[in-house]
Coordinates of C-alpha atoms and ligand atoms in Angstrom, one line a residue:
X1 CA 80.2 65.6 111.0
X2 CA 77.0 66.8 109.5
X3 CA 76.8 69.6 107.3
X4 CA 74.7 72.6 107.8
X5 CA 74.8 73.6 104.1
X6 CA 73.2 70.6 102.2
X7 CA 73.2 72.1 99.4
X8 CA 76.5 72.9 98.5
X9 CA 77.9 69.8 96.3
X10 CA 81.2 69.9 95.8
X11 CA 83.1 67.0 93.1
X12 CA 86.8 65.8 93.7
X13 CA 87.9 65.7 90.5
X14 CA 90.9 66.2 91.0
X15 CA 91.6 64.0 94.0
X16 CA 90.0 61.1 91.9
X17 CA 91.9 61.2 88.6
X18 CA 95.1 62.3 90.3
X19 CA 95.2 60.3 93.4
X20 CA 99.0 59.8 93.3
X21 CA 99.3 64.2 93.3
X22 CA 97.4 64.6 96.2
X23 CA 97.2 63.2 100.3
X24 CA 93.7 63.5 102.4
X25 CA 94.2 66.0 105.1
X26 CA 91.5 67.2 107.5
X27 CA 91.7 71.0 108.7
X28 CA 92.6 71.1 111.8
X29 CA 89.8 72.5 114.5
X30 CA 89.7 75.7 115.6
X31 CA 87.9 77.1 118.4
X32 CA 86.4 80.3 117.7
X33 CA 85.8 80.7 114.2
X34 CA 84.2 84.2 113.2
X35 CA 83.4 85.0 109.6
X36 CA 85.2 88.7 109.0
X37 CA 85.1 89.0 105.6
X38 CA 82.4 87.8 102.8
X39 CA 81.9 88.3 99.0
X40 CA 78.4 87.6 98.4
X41 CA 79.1 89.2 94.5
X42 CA 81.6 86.3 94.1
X43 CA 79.4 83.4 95.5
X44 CA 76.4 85.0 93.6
X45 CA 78.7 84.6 90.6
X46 CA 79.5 80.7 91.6
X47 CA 75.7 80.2 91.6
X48 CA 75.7 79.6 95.8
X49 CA 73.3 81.5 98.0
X50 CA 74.7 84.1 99.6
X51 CA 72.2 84.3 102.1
X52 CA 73.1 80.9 103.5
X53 CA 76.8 81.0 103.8
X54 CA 77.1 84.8 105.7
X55 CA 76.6 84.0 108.9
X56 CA 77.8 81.0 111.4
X57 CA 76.8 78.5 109.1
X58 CA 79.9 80.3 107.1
X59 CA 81.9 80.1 109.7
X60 CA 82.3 76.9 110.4
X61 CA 82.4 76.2 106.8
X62 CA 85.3 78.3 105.8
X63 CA 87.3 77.3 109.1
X64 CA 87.1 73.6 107.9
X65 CA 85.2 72.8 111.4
X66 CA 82.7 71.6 109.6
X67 CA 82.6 70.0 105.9
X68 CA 79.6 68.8 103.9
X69 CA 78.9 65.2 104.2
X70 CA 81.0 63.3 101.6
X71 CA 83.7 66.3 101.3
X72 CA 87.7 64.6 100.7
X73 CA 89.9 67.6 101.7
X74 CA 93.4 66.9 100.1
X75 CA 96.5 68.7 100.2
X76 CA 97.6 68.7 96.9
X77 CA 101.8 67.8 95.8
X78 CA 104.1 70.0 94.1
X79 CA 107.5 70.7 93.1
X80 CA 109.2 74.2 92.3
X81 CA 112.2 76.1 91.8
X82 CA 112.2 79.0 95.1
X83 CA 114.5 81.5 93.7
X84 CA 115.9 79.5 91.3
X85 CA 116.3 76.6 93.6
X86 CA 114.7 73.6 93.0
X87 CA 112.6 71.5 95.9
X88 CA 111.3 68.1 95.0
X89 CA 108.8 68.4 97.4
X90 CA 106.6 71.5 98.6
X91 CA 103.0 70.9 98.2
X92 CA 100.1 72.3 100.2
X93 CA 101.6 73.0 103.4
X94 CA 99.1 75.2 104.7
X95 CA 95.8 74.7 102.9
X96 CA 93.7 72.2 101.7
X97 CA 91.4 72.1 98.3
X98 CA 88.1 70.8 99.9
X99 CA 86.9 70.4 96.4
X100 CA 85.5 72.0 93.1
X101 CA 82.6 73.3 92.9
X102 CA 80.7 74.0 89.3
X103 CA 79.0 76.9 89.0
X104 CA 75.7 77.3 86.4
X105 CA 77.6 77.6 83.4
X106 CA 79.3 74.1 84.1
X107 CA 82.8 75.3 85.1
X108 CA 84.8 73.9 87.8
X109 CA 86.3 76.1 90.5
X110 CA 88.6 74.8 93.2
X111 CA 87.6 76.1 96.6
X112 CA 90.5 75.9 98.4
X113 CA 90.9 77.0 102.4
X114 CA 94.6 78.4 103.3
X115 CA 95.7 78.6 106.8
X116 CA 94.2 75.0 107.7
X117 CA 97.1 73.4 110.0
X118 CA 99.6 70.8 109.2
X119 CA 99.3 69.0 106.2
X120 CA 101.8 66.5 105.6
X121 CA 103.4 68.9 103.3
X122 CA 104.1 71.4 106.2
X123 CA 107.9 71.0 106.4
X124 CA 107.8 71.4 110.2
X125 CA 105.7 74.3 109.5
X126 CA 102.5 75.3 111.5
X127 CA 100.2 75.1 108.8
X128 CA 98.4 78.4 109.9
X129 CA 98.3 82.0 108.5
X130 CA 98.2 85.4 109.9
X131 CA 94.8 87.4 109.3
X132 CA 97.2 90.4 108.0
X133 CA 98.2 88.3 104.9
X134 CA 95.4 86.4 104.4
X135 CA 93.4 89.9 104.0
X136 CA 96.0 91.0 101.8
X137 CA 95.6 88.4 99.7
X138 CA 92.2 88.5 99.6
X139 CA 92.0 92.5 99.1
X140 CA 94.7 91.8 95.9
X141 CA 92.1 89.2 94.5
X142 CA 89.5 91.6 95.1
X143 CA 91.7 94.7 93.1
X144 CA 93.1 92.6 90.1
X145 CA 89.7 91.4 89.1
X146 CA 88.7 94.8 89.3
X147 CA 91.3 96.4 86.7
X148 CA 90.3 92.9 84.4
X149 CA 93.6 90.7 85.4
X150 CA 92.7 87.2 85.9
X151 CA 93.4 85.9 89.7
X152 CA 92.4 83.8 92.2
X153 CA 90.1 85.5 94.7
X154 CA 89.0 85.3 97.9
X155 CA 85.1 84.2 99.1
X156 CA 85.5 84.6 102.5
X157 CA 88.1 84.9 105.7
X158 CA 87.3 83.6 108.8
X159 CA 89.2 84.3 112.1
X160 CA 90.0 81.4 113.8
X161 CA 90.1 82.4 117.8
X162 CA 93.5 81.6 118.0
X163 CA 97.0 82.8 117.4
X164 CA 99.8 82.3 115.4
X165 CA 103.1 82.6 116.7
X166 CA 105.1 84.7 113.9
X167 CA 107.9 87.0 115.1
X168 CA 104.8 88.2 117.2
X169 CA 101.9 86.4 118.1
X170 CA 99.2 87.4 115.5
X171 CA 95.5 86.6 115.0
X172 CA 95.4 83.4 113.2
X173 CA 93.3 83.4 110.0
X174 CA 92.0 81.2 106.7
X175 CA 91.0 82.0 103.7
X176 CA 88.7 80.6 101.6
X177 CA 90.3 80.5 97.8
X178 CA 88.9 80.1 94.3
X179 CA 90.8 79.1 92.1
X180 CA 90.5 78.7 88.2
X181 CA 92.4 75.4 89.5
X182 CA 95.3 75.6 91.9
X183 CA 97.8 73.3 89.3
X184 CA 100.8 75.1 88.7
X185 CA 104.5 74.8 86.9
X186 CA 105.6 73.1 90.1
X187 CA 102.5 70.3 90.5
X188 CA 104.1 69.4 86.6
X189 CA 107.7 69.6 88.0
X190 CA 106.6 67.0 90.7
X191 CA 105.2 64.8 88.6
X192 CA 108.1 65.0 85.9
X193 CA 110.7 64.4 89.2
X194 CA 108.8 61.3 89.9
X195 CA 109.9 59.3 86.5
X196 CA 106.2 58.4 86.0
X197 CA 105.5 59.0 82.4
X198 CA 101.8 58.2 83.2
X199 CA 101.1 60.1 85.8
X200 CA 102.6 62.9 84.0
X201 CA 100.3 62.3 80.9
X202 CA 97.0 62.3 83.5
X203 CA 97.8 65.7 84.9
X204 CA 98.2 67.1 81.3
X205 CA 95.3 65.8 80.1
X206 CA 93.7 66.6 83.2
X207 CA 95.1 70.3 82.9
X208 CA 94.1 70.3 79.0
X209 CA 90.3 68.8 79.9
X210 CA 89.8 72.1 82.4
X211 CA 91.9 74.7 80.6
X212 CA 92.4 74.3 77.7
X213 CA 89.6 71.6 76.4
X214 CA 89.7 72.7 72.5
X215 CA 93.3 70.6 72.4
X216 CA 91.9 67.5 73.5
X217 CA 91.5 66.8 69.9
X218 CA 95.0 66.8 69.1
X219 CA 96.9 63.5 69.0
X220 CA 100.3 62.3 70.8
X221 CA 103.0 65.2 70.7
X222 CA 101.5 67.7 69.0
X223 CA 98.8 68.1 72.1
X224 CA 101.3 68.6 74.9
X225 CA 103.1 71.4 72.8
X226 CA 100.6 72.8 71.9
X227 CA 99.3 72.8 75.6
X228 CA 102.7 74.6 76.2
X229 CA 102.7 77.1 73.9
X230 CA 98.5 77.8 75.2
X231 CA 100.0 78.1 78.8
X232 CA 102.5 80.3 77.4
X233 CA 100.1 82.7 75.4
X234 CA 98.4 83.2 78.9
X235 CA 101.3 84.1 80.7
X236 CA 102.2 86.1 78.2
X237 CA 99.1 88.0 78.6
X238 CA 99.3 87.7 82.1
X239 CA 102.2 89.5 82.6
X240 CA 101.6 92.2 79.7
X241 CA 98.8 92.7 82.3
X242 CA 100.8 93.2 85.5
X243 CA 103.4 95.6 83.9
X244 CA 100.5 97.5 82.9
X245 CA 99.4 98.4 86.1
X246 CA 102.5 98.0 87.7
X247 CA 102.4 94.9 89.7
X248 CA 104.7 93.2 91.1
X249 CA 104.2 89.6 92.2
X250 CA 107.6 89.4 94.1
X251 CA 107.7 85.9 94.5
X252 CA 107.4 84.2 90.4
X253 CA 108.6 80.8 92.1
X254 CA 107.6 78.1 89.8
X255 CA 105.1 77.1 92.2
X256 CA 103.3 79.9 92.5
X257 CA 102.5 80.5 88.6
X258 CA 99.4 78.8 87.3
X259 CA 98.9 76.6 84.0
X260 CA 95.0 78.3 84.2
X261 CA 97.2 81.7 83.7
X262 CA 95.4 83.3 86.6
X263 CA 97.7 85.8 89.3
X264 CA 98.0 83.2 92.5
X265 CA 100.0 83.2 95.7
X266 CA 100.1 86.6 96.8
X267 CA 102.9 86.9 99.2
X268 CA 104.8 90.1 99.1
X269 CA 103.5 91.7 96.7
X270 CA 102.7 95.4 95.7
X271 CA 102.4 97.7 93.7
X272 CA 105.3 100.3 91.9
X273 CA 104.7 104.0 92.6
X274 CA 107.5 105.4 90.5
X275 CA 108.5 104.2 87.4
X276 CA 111.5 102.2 87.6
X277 CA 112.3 98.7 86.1
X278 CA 114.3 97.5 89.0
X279 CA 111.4 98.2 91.6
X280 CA 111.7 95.7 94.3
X281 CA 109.8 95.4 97.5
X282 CA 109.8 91.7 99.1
X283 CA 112.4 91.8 101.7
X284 CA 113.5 88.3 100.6
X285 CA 114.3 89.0 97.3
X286 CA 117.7 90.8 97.5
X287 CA 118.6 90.0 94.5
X288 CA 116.1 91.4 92.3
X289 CA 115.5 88.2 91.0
X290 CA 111.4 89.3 90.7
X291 CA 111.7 92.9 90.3
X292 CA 109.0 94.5 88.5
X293 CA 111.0 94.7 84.8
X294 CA 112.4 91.3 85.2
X295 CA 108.7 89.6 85.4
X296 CA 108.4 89.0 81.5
X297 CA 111.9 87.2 81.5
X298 CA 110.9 84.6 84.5
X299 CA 108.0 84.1 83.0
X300 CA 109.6 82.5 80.3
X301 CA 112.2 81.2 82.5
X302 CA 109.2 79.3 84.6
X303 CA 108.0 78.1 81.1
X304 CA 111.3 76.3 80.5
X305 CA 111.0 74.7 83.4
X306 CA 107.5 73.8 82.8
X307 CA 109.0 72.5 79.0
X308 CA 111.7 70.4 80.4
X309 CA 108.7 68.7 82.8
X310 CA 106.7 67.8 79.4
X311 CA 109.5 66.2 77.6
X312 CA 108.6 62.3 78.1
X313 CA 105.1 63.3 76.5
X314 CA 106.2 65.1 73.6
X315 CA 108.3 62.2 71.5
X316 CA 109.9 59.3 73.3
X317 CA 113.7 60.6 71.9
X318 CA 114.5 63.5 74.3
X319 CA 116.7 65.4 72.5
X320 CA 113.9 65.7 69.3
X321 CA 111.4 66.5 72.4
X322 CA 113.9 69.1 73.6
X323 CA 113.8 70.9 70.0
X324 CA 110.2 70.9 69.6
X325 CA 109.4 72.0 72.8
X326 CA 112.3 74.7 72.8
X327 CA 110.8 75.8 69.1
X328 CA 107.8 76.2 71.3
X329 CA 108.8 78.6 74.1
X330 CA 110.9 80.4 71.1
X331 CA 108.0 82.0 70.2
X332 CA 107.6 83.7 73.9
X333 CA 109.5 86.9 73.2
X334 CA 107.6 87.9 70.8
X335 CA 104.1 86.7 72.4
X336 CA 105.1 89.0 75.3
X337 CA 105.7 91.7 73.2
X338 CA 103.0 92.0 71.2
X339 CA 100.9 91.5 74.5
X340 CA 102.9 94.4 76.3
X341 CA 102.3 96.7 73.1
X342 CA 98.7 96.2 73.2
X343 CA 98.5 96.4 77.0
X344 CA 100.5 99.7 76.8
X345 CA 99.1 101.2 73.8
X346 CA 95.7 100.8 74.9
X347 CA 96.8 102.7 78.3
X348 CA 97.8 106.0 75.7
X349 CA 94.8 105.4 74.0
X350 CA 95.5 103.6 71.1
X351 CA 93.4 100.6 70.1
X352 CA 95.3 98.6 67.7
X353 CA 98.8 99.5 68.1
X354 CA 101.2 98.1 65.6
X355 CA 104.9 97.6 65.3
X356 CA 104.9 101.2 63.5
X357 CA 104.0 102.6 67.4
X358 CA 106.9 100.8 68.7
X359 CA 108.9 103.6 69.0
X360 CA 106.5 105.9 70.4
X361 CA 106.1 103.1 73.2
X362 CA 109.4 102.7 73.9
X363 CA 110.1 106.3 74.0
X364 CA 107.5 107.2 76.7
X365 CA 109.2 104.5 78.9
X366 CA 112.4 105.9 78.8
X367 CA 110.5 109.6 79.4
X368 CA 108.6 107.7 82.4
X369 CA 111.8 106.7 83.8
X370 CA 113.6 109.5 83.7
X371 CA 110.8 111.5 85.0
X372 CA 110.4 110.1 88.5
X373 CA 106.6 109.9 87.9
X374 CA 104.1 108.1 89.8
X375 CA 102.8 105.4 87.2
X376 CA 99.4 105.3 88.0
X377 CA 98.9 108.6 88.5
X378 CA 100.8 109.8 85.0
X379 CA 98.6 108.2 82.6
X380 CA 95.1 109.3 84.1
X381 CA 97.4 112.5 84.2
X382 CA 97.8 112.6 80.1
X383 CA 94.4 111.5 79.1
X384 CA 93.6 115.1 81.0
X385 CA 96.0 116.9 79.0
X386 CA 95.0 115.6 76.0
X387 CA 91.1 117.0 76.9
X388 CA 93.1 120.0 77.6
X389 CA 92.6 120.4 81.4
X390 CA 95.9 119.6 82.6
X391 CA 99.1 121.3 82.2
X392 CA 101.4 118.1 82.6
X393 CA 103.4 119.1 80.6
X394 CA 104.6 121.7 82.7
X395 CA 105.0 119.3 85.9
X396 CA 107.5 117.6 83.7
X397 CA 110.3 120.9 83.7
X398 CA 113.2 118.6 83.8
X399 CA 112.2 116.7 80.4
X400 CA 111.7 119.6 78.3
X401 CA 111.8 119.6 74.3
X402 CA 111.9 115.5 74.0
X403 CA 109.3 115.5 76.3
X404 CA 107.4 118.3 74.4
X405 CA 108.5 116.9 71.2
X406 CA 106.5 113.4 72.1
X407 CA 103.8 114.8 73.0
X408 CA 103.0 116.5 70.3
X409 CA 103.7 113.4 68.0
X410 CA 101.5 111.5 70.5
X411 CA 98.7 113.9 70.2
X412 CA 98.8 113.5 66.5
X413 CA 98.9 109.7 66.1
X414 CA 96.2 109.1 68.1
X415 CA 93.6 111.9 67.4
X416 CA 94.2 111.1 63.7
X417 CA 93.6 107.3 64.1
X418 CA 91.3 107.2 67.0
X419 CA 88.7 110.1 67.6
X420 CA 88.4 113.4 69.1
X421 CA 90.5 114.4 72.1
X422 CA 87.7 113.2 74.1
X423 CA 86.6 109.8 73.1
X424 CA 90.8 108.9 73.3
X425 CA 90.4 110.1 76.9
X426 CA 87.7 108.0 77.9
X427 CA 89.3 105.0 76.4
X428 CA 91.8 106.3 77.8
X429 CA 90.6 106.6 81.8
X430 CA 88.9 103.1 80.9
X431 CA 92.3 101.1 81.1
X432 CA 94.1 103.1 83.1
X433 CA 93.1 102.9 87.2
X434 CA 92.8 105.7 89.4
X435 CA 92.9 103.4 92.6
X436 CA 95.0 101.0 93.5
X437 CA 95.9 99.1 96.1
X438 CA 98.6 101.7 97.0
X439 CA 101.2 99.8 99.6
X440 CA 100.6 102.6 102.0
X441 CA 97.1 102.2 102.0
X442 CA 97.3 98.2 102.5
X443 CA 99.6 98.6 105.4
X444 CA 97.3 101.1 107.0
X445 CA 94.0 98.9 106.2
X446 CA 95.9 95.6 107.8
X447 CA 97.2 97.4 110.4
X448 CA 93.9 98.4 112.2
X449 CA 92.0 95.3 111.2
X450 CA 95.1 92.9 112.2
X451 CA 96.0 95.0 115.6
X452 CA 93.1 96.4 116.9
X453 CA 90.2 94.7 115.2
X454 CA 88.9 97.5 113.5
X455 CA 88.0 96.0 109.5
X456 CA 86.6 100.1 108.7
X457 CA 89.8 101.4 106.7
X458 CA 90.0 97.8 104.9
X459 CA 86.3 97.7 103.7
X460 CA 87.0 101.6 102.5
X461 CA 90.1 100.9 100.5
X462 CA 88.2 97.4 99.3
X463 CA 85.3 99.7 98.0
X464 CA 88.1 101.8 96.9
X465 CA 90.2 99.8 94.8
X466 CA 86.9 97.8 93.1
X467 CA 86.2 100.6 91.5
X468 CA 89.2 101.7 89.6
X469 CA 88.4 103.7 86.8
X470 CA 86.0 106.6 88.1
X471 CA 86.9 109.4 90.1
X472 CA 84.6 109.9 93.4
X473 CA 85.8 113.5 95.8
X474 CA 86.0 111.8 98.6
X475 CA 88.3 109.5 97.2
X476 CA 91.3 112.0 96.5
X477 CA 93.1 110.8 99.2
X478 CA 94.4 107.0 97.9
X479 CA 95.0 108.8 94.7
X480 CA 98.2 109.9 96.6
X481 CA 101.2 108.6 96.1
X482 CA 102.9 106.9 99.3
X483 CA 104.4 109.8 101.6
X484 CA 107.9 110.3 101.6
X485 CA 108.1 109.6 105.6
X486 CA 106.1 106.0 105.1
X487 CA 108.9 104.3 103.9
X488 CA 111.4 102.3 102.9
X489 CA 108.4 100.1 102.2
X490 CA 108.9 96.4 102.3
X491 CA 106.8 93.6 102.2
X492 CA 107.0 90.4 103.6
X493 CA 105.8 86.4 103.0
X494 CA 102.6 85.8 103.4
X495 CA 103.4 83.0 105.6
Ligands
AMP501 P1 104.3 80.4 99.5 O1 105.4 81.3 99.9 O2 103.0 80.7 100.2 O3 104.2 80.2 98.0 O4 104.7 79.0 100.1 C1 105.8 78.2 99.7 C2 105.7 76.8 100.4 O5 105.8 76.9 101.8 C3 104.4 76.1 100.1 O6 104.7 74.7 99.9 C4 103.6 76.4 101.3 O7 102.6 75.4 101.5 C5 104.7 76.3 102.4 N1 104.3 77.1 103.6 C6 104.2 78.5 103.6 N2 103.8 78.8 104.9 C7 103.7 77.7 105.6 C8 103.3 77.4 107.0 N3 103.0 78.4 107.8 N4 103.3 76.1 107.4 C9 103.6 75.2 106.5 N5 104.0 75.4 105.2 C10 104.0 76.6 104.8
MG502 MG1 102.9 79.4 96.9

């Protein structure tokens, strides 16, 4: 195979220094690939030439039909715990890292293309995706970097001229991922389940060498906790991140949380309209097990499992491993919670909110959730009536003097530490999103682009939900919240 793109050089770093983590696995062909989607900003950003990669050339790039000379696609191992479950053995099953790629500034990014074929991960599965999900994911990417929350994101989707047989057939689809890396909980749990205390060691100095290179200097023990307790500061901040614009990943599986801390895997995920702690909208999870108030707690749950896989590195007696490590995630509760209080303060305008605003915090959620309010909506909603040009507190009849009552406490707090009515509000519509990716709207978008071809109401809510924060007329519409005859709304695996 010869390359048309010369000069895109990709390293394996990855596949080298972790050979036993990782199989080679070629994409399979495909026999119509069409690039649908693009994001020049993103490859402008990873120093590669937009102009280049847009057109066919792209296309049989981002298909895997045809990879740069020298190129070692691998599917990469991991273990993980599916709802609590554990498998020993999941791993790339449809997608293959074809590489990383270093932009100007000398960082490494995995590009990675999903919906490939078989790997020898695949479990009897195809190995393909839908373009539905694929656009989904890609659109999510898109929106999460846009309100500030570290994710993976899409660079391109390619149709591939074929179909995938789901419960329909569907028009098969691969995205192009990049990826802060694609190690997660579960490549850790693989490692730890193999009993191979070296191997184990490489992938958390390799981890620690991308991630998190100022512990390199640490010695023995000390290194790998602290590595844990870095990965747990990030997911700490991760998740402060999510609740604050009220996503929900729906599927916190420990495979599909990243030691880089970035938002990966988007399956069935969405967004919550009202506010309401148990929101759940994956049709798998009947549980709750990943409802939008649980997130903080699996988090840490994920991080145990992600302590119990560092054990053999930490001290070479278990059970004093065990301690120090469990000392470690102690300290997660109150990470979170300091992360959440800045996350949440900032969205009522206050900049540094201390334990002192604790209260006040907690009191508006309980005021949210008795309310029946649409999150998003309510706190562009208060900024307004703190500059005086919305009533709000008259669309809330039911709450009356408590509601009044905070209000008026809020209003002083922050006009006293912060600035004038104004200059809270703009801090104010800063943080808190107008758009976003409202599940009505996605369903709509993949709907038209996934059944009849036409991309026009994706690239509109795309536009739409990359810029959050100011207010455009002709917008008003995904403002709304989801009509009352849409739903029940669920969503469903991206596979
Ligand atoms: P996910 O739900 O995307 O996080 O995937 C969970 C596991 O199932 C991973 O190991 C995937 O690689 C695998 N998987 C998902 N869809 C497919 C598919 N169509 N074919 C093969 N493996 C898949
Ligand atoms: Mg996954």
């Amino acid at each position: 195979m010869t390359s048309p793109l010369p000069e895109l050089l990709f390293e394996h770093t990855f596949a080298e220094q972790l050979e036993d983590l990782c199989l080679f696995c070629r994409p399979a062909r495909v026999p119509a690939p069409r690039l649908v989607l693009f994001n020049s900003g993103l490859a402008r950003y990873l120093g590669m030439d937009p102009e280049t990669l847009a057109g066919a050339p792209g296309a049989e790039l981002f298909s895997g039909n045809v990879l740069p000379g020298g190129v070692k696609p691998v599917a990469q191992a991991y273990a993980g715990h599916q709802f609590g479950y554990f498998n020993p053995r999941l791993g790339d099953g449809r997608a293959v890292l074809i590489g990383e790629f270093r932009d100007p500034e000398g960082q490494l990014w995995d590009i990675q293309l999903k919906g490939t074929g078989p790997t020898p991960f695949s479990r009897g599965g195809d190995g393909k995706a839908a373009l539905g999900p694929m656009l989904r994911e890609y659109l999510m990417g898109e929106a999460m970097t846009a309100l500030g929350i570290a994710s993976t994101r899409g660079l391109a989707v390619v149709v591939t001229g074929e179909q995938v047989i789901r419960e329909e057939p569907l028009p098969g689809a691969i995205l192009t991922r990049i990826a802060a890396s694609h190690i997660r909980v579960g490549t850790f749990q693989y490692a730890r389940a193999n009993n191979d205390r070296e191997q184990l060691r490489k992938l958390a100095d390799y981890s620690i060498m991308r991630h998190y290179p100022e512990l390199l200097s640490l010695q023995g023990g000390t290194r790998y906790l602290s590595f844990l307790q870095a990965v747990a500061e990030r997911q700490a901040r991760l998740i402060a991140r999510w609740m604050g614009v009220g996503f929900i990943h729906g599927v916190m599986n420990t495979d599909n949380m990243s030691i880089a801390g970035e938002t990966i895997d988007y399956g069935p995920c969405a967004f919550m309209d009202v506010y309401n702690e148990q929101t759940v909208f994956s049709s798998i999870d009947h549980l709750g097990r990943y409802a939008y108030g649980a997130q903080p707690g699996i988090g840490q749950w994920n991080l145990v499992r992600l302590a119990e896989s560092l054990v053999p590195l930490v001290d070479s007696v278990p059970g004093h491993a065990a301690e120090l490590l469990t000392g470690c995630l102690n300290a997660f509760p109150g990470q979170y919670r300091e992360a959440w209080r800045e996350v949440l303060g900032c969205k009522i305008g206050l900049a540094a909110p201390g334990p002192q605003d604790s209260e006040l915090l907690e009191e508006l959620l309980k005021i949210l959730a008795d309310s029946q309010e649409d999150y998003t909506q309510f706190f562009r909603r208060l900024s307004l009536w703190l500059r005086g040009t919305d009533p709000l507190s008259q669309g809330l009849p039911s709450l009356g003097t408590h509601w009044q009552s905070w209000l008026g406490r809020w209003r002083s707090r922050v006009t006293a530490v912060e600035g004038t009515p104004e200059t809270v509000s703009a801090a104010m519509d800063a943080v808190n999103p107008l758009y976003v990716p409202r599940n009505h709207q996605v369903e709509i978008a993949l709907a038209a682009a996934s059944r009849a071809g036409d991309f026009q109401p994706f690239h509109r809510l795309l536009d739409v939900v990359t810029h959050p924060f100011s207010p455009r007329p002709e917008w008003a519409p995904y403002v709304e919240p989801m009509p009352a005859d849409f739903g029940p709304y669920r969503t469903f695996c991206g596979t």
